[in-house]
Short mmCIF file of C-alpha atoms and ligand atoms in Angstrom, two decimals:
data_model
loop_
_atom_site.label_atom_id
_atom_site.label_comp_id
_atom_site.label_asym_id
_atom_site.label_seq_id
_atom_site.Cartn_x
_atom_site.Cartn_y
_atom_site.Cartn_z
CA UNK A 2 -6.58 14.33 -13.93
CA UNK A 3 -8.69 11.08 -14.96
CA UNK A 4 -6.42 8.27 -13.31
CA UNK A 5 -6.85 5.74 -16.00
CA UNK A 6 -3.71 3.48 -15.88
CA UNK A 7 -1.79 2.36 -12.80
CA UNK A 8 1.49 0.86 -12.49
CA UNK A 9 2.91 -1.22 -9.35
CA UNK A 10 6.37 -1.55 -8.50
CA UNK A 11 7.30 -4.77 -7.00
CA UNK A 12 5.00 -8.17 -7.70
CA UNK A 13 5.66 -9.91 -3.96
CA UNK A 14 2.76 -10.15 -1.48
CA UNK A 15 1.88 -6.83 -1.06
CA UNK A 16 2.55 -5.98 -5.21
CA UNK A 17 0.47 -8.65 -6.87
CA UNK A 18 -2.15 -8.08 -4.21
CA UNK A 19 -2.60 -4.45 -5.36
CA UNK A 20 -1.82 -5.38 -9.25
CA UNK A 21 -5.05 -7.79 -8.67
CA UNK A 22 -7.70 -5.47 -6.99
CA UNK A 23 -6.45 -2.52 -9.24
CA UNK A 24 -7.31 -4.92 -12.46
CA UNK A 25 -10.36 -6.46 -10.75
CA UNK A 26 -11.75 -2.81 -10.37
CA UNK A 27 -11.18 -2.40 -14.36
CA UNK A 28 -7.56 -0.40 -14.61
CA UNK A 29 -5.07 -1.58 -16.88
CA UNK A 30 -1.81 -2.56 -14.61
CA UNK A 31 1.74 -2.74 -15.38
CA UNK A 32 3.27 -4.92 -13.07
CA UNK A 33 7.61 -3.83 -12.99
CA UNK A 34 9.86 -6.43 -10.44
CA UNK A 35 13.25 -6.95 -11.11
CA UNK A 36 13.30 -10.46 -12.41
CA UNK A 37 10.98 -12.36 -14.99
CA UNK A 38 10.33 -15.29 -12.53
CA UNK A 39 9.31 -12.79 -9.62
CA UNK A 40 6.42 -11.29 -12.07
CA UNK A 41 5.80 -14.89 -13.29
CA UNK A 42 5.10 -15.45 -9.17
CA UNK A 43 3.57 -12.89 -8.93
CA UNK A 44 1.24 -13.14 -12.03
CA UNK A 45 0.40 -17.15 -10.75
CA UNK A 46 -0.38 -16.02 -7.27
CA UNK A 47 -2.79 -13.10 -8.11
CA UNK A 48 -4.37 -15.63 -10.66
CA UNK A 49 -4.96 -18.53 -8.01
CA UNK A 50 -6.37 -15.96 -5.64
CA UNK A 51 -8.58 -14.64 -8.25
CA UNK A 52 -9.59 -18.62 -8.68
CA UNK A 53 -10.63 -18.89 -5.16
CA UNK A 54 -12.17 -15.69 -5.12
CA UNK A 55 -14.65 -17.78 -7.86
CA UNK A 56 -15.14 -20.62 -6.76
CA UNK A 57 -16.18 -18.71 -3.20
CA UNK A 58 -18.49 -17.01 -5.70
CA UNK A 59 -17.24 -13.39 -4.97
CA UNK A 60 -16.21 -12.52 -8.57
CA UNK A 61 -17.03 -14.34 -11.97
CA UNK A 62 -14.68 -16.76 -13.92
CA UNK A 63 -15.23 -13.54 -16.34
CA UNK A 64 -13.97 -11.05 -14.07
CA UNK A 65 -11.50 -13.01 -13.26
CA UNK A 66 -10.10 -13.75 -17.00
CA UNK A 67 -11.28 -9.88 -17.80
CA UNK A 68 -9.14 -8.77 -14.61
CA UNK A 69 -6.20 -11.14 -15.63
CA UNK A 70 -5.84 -9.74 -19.03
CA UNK A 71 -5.52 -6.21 -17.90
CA UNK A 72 -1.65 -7.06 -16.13
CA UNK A 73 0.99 -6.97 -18.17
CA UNK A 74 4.21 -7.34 -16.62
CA UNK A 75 7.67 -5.72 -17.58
CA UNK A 76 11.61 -5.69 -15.80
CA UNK A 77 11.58 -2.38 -17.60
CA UNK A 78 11.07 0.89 -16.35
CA UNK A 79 10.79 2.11 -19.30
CA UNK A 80 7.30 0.51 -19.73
CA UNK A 81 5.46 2.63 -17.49
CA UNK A 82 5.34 5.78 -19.86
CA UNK A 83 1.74 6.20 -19.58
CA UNK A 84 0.53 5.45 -16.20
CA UNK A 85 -1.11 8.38 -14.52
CA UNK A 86 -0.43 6.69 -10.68
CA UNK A 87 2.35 4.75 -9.58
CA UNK A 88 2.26 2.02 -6.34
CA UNK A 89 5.78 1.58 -5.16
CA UNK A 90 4.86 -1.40 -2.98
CA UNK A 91 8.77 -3.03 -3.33
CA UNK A 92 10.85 -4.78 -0.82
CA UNK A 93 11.21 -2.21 2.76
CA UNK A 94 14.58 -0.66 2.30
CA UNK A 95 15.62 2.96 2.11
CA UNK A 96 18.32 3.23 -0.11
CA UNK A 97 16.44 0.81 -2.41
CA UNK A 98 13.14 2.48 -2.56
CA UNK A 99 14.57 5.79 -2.85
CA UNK A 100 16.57 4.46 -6.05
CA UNK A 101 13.01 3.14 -7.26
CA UNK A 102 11.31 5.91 -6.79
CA UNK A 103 14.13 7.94 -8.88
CA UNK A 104 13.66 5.52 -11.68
CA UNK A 105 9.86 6.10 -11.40
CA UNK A 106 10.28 9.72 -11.37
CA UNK A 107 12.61 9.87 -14.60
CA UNK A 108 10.14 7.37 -16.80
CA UNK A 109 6.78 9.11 -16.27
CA UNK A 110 4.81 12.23 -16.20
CA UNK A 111 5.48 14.80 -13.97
CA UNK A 112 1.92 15.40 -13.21
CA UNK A 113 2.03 11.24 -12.13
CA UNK A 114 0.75 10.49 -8.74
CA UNK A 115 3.86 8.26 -7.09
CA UNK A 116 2.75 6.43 -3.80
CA UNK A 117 4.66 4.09 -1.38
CA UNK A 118 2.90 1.31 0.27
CA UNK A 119 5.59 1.33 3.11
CA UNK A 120 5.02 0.47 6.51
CA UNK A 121 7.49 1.70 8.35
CA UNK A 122 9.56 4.66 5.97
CA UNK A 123 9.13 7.84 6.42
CA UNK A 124 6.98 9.70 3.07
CA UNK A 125 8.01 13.00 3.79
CA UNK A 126 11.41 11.36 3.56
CA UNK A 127 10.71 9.42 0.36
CA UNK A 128 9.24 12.18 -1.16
CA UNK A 129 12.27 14.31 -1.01
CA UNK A 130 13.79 11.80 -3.02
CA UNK A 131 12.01 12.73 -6.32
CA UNK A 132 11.58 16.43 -7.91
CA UNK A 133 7.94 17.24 -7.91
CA UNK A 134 7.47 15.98 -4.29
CA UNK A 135 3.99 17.66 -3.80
CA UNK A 136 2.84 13.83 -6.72
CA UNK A 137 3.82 11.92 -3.71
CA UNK A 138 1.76 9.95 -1.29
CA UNK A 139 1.67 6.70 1.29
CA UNK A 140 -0.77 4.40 0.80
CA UNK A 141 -0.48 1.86 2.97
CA UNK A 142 -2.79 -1.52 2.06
CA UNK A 143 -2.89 -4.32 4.35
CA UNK A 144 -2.29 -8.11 4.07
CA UNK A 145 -4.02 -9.59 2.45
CA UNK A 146 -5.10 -6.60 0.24
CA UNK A 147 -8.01 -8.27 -2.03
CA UNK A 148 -9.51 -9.12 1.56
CA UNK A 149 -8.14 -5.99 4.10
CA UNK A 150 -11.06 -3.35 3.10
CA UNK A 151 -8.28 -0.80 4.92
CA UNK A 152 -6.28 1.64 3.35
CA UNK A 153 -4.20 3.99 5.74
CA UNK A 154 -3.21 7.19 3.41
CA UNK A 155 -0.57 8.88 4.94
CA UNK A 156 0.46 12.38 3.38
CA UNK A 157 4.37 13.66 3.43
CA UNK A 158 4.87 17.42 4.32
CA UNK A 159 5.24 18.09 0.76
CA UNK A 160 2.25 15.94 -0.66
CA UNK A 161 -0.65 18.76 -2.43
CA UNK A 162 -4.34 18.34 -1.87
CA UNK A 163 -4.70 16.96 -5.19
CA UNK A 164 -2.26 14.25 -4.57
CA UNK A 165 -4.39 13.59 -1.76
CA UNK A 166 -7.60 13.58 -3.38
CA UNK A 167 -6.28 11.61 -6.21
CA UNK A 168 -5.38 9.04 -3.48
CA UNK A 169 -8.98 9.09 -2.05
CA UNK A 170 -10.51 8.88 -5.28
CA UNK A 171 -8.68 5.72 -6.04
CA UNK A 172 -8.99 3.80 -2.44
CA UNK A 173 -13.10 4.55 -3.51
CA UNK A 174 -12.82 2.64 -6.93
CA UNK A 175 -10.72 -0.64 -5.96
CA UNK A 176 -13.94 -0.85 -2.75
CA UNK A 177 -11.24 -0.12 0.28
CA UNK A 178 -11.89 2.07 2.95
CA UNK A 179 -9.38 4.94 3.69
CA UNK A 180 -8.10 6.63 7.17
CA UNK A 181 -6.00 9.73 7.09
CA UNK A 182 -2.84 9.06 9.19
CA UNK A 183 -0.34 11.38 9.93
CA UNK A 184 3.42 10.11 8.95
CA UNK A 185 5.03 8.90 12.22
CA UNK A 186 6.40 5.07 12.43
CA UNK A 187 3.76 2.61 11.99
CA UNK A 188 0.84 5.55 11.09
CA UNK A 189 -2.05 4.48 13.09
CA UNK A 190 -2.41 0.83 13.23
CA UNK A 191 0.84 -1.07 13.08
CA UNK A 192 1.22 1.90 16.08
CA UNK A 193 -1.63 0.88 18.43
CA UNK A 194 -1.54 -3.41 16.92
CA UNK A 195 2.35 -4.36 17.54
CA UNK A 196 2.79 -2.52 21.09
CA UNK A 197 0.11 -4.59 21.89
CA UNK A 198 1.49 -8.36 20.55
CA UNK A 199 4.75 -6.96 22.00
CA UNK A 200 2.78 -6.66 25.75
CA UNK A 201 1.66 -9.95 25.05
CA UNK A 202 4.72 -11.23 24.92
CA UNK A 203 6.04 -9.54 27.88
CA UNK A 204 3.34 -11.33 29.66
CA UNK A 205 4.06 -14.30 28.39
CA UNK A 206 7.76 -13.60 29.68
CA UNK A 207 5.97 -12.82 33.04
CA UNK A 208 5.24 -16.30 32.92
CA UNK A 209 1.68 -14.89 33.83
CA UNK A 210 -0.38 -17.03 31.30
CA UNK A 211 0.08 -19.80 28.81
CA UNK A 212 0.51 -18.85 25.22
CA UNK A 213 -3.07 -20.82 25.23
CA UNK A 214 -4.69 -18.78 27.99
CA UNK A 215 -3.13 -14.86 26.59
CA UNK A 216 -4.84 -15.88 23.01
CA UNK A 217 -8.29 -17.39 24.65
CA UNK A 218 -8.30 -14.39 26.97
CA UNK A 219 -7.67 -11.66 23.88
CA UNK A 220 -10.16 -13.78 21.64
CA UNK A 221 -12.79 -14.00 24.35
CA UNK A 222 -12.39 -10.90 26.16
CA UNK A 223 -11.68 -8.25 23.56
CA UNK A 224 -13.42 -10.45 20.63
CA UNK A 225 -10.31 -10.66 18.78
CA UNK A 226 -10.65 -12.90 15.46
CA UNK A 227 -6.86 -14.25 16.65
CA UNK A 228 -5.05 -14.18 20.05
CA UNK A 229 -1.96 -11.74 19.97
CA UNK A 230 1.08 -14.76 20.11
CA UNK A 231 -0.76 -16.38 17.32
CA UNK A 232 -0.69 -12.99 15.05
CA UNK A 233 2.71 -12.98 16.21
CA UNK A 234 3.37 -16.12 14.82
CA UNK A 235 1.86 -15.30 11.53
CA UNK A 236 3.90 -12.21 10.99
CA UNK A 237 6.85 -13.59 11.80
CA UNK A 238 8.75 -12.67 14.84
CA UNK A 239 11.71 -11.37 13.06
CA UNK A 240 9.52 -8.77 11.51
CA UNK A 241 7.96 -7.52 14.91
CA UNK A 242 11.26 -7.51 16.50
CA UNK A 243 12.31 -4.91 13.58
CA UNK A 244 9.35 -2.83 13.70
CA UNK A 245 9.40 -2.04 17.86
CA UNK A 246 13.18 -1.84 17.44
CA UNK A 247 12.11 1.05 14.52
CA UNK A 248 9.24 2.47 16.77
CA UNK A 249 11.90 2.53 19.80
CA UNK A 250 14.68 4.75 17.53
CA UNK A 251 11.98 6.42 15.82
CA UNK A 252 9.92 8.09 18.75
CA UNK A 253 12.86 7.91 21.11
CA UNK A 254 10.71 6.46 24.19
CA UNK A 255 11.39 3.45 26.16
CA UNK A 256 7.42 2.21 26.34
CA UNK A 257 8.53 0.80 22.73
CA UNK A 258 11.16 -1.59 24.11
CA UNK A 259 11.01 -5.20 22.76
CA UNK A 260 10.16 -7.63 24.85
CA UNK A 261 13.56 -9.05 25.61
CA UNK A 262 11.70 -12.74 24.95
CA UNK A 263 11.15 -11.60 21.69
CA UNK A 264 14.52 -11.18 21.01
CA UNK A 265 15.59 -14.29 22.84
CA UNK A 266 13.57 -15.94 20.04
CA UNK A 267 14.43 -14.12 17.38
CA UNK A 268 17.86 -14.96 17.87
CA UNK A 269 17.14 -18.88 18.65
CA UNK A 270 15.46 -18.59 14.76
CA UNK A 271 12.03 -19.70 15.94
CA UNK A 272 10.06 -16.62 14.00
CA UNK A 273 6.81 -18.47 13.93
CA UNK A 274 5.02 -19.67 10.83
CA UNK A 275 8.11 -19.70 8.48
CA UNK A 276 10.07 -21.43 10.39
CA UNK A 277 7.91 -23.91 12.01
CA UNK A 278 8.05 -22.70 15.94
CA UNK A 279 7.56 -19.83 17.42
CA UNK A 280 4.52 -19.24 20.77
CA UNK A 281 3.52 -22.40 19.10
CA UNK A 282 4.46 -25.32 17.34
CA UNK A 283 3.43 -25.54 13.20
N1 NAD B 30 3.82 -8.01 3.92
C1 NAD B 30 2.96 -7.25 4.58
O1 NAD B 30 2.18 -7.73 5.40
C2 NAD B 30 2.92 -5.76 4.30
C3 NAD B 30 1.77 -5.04 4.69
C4 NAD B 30 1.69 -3.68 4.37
C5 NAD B 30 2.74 -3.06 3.70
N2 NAD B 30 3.85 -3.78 3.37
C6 NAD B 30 4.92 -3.08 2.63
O2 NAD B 30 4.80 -3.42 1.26
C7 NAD B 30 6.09 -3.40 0.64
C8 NAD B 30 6.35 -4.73 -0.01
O3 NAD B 30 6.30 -5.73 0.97
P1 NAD B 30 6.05 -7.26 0.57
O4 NAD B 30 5.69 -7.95 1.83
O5 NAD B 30 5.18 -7.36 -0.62
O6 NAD B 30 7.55 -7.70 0.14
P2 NAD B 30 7.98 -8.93 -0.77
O7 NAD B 30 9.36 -9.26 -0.36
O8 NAD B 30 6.95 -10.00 -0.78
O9 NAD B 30 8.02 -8.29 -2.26
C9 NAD B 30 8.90 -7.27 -2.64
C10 NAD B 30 9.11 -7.35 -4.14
O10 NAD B 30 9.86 -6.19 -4.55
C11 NAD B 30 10.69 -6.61 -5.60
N3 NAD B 30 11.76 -5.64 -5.84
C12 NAD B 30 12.95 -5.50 -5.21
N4 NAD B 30 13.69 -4.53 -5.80
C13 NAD B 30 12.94 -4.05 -6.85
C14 NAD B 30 13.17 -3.07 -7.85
N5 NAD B 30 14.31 -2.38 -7.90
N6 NAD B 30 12.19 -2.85 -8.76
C15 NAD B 30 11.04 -3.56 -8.74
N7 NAD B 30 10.78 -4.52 -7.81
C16 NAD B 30 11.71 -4.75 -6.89
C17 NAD B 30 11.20 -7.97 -5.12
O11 NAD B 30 11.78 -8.70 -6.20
C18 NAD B 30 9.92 -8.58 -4.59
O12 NAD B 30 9.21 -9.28 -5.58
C19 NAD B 30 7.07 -3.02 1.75
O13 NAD B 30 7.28 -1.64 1.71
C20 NAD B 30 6.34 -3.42 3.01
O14 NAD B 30 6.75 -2.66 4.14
C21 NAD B 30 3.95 -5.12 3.63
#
């Protein structure tokens, strides 16, 4: 199957991010969220991005207007009739994605290809959700997609080897490149990258090293573009606490314990970035 139009469910960071490199590389995108100001969001952040992506001079004020007229946008599932592949990339719930993906299931082909750009769910698990389960893929883009060049594609027990290919095929047109990761809790590098901010933290607990002298010593010493507490900061620390706590259940194994610090200030509200303090001050 030619993969010719592609639909994305769910127009927050991760959504318009895909919507924009999926138009950039010439499909046609419908762009479903629940509410007409989230796709009007959305629509104004992929357009500002695409902006700055000009004015850097990595795509033309043509691309960009030829990119932007290929979204359309739509609260209805309805609309997605004749997409060929689907990008689930909605808010991280369960229950809610599974509901999605039923929806999905009921308004298109069933030849479709349906991914999930979750980070932390289980695919074999979403996958049982819909009927024709071997259509179903991960593909998990990173933040921020039009400038992460990885794609982590993560197949369910059920997914087929033309699911997979088709999944391939398409992380080769939008200009990513894709690892094959097998479907355990954070696939490969949420796995290996949040253990990691979370040891950072325990030494900061340690009271080992400044928040200052952890950061220089990952920049410096493992040429890290950004010290571990700072990441930290910029994910928020509400989100890290949520992933080890998922990592701990998950694999059953006490090396994923959070670093009780982290929880200390989770639950004082200082979760980095957002919220103005977190290892440091914003
Ligand atoms: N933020 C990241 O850094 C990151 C990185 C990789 C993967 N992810 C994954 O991408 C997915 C989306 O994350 P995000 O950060 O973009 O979240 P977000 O909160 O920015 O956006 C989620 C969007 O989904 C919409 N939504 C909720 N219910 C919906 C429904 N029934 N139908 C259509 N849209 C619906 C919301 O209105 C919202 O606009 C999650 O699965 C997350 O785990 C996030």
């Amino acid at each position: 199957m030619n993969i010719e139009h592609i639909a994305v469910i769910g127009a927050g960071t991760m959504g318009n991010g895909i919507a924009q490199v999926c138009a950039i590389a010439g499909y046609p995108v419908v762009l479903v969220d629940v509410a007409d100001a989230a796709l009007e969001r959305g629509v104004a952040t992929l357009n500002k991005n695409m902006q700055r992506q000009v004015s850097k001079g990595t795509l033309t004020a043509e691309q960009a207007a030829a990119a932007s007229a290929r979204i359309r946008t739509t609260t209805d599932y309805a609309g997605l009739g004749t997409a060929q592949l689907v990008i689930e990339a909605a808010t991280e719930n369960l229950q809610l994605k599974q509901r999605i993906l039923q929806q999905v299931a009921a308004n298109v082909a069933t030849d479709c290809v349906i991914a999930t750009n979750t980070s932390s769910l289980s695919v074999t698990q979403l996958a049982a959700s819909i009927e024709h389960p071997e259509r179903f893929i991960g593909v998990h883009f990173f933040n921020p997609v039009p400038m992460m060049a990885l794609v982590e594609i993560i197949r369910g027990l059920q997914t087929s080897d033309g699911t997979y290919a088709q999944a391939l095929l398409l992380t080769e047109k939008l200009g990513k490149r894709p690892i094959s990761a097998g479907n355990r809790p954070g696939f490969v590098v949420n796995r290996i990258l949040v253990p990691m901010i979370n040891e950072a933290i325990f030494v900061r607990q340690e009271g080992l090293a400044s928040a200052e002298d952890i950061d220089t010593g990952m920049c410096l010493g493992c040429n890290q573009p950004i010290g571990p507490l700072a990441l930290a900061d910029l994910i928020g620390l509400d989100t890290l606490l949520a992933i080890m706590e998922a990592f701990h259940e998950g694999f059953n194994d006490s090396k994923y314990r959070p670093a009780p610090l982290l929880r200390e200030m989770v639950a004082a509200g200082w979760l980095g970035r957002k919220s103005g303090r977190g290892f440091f001050t914003y």
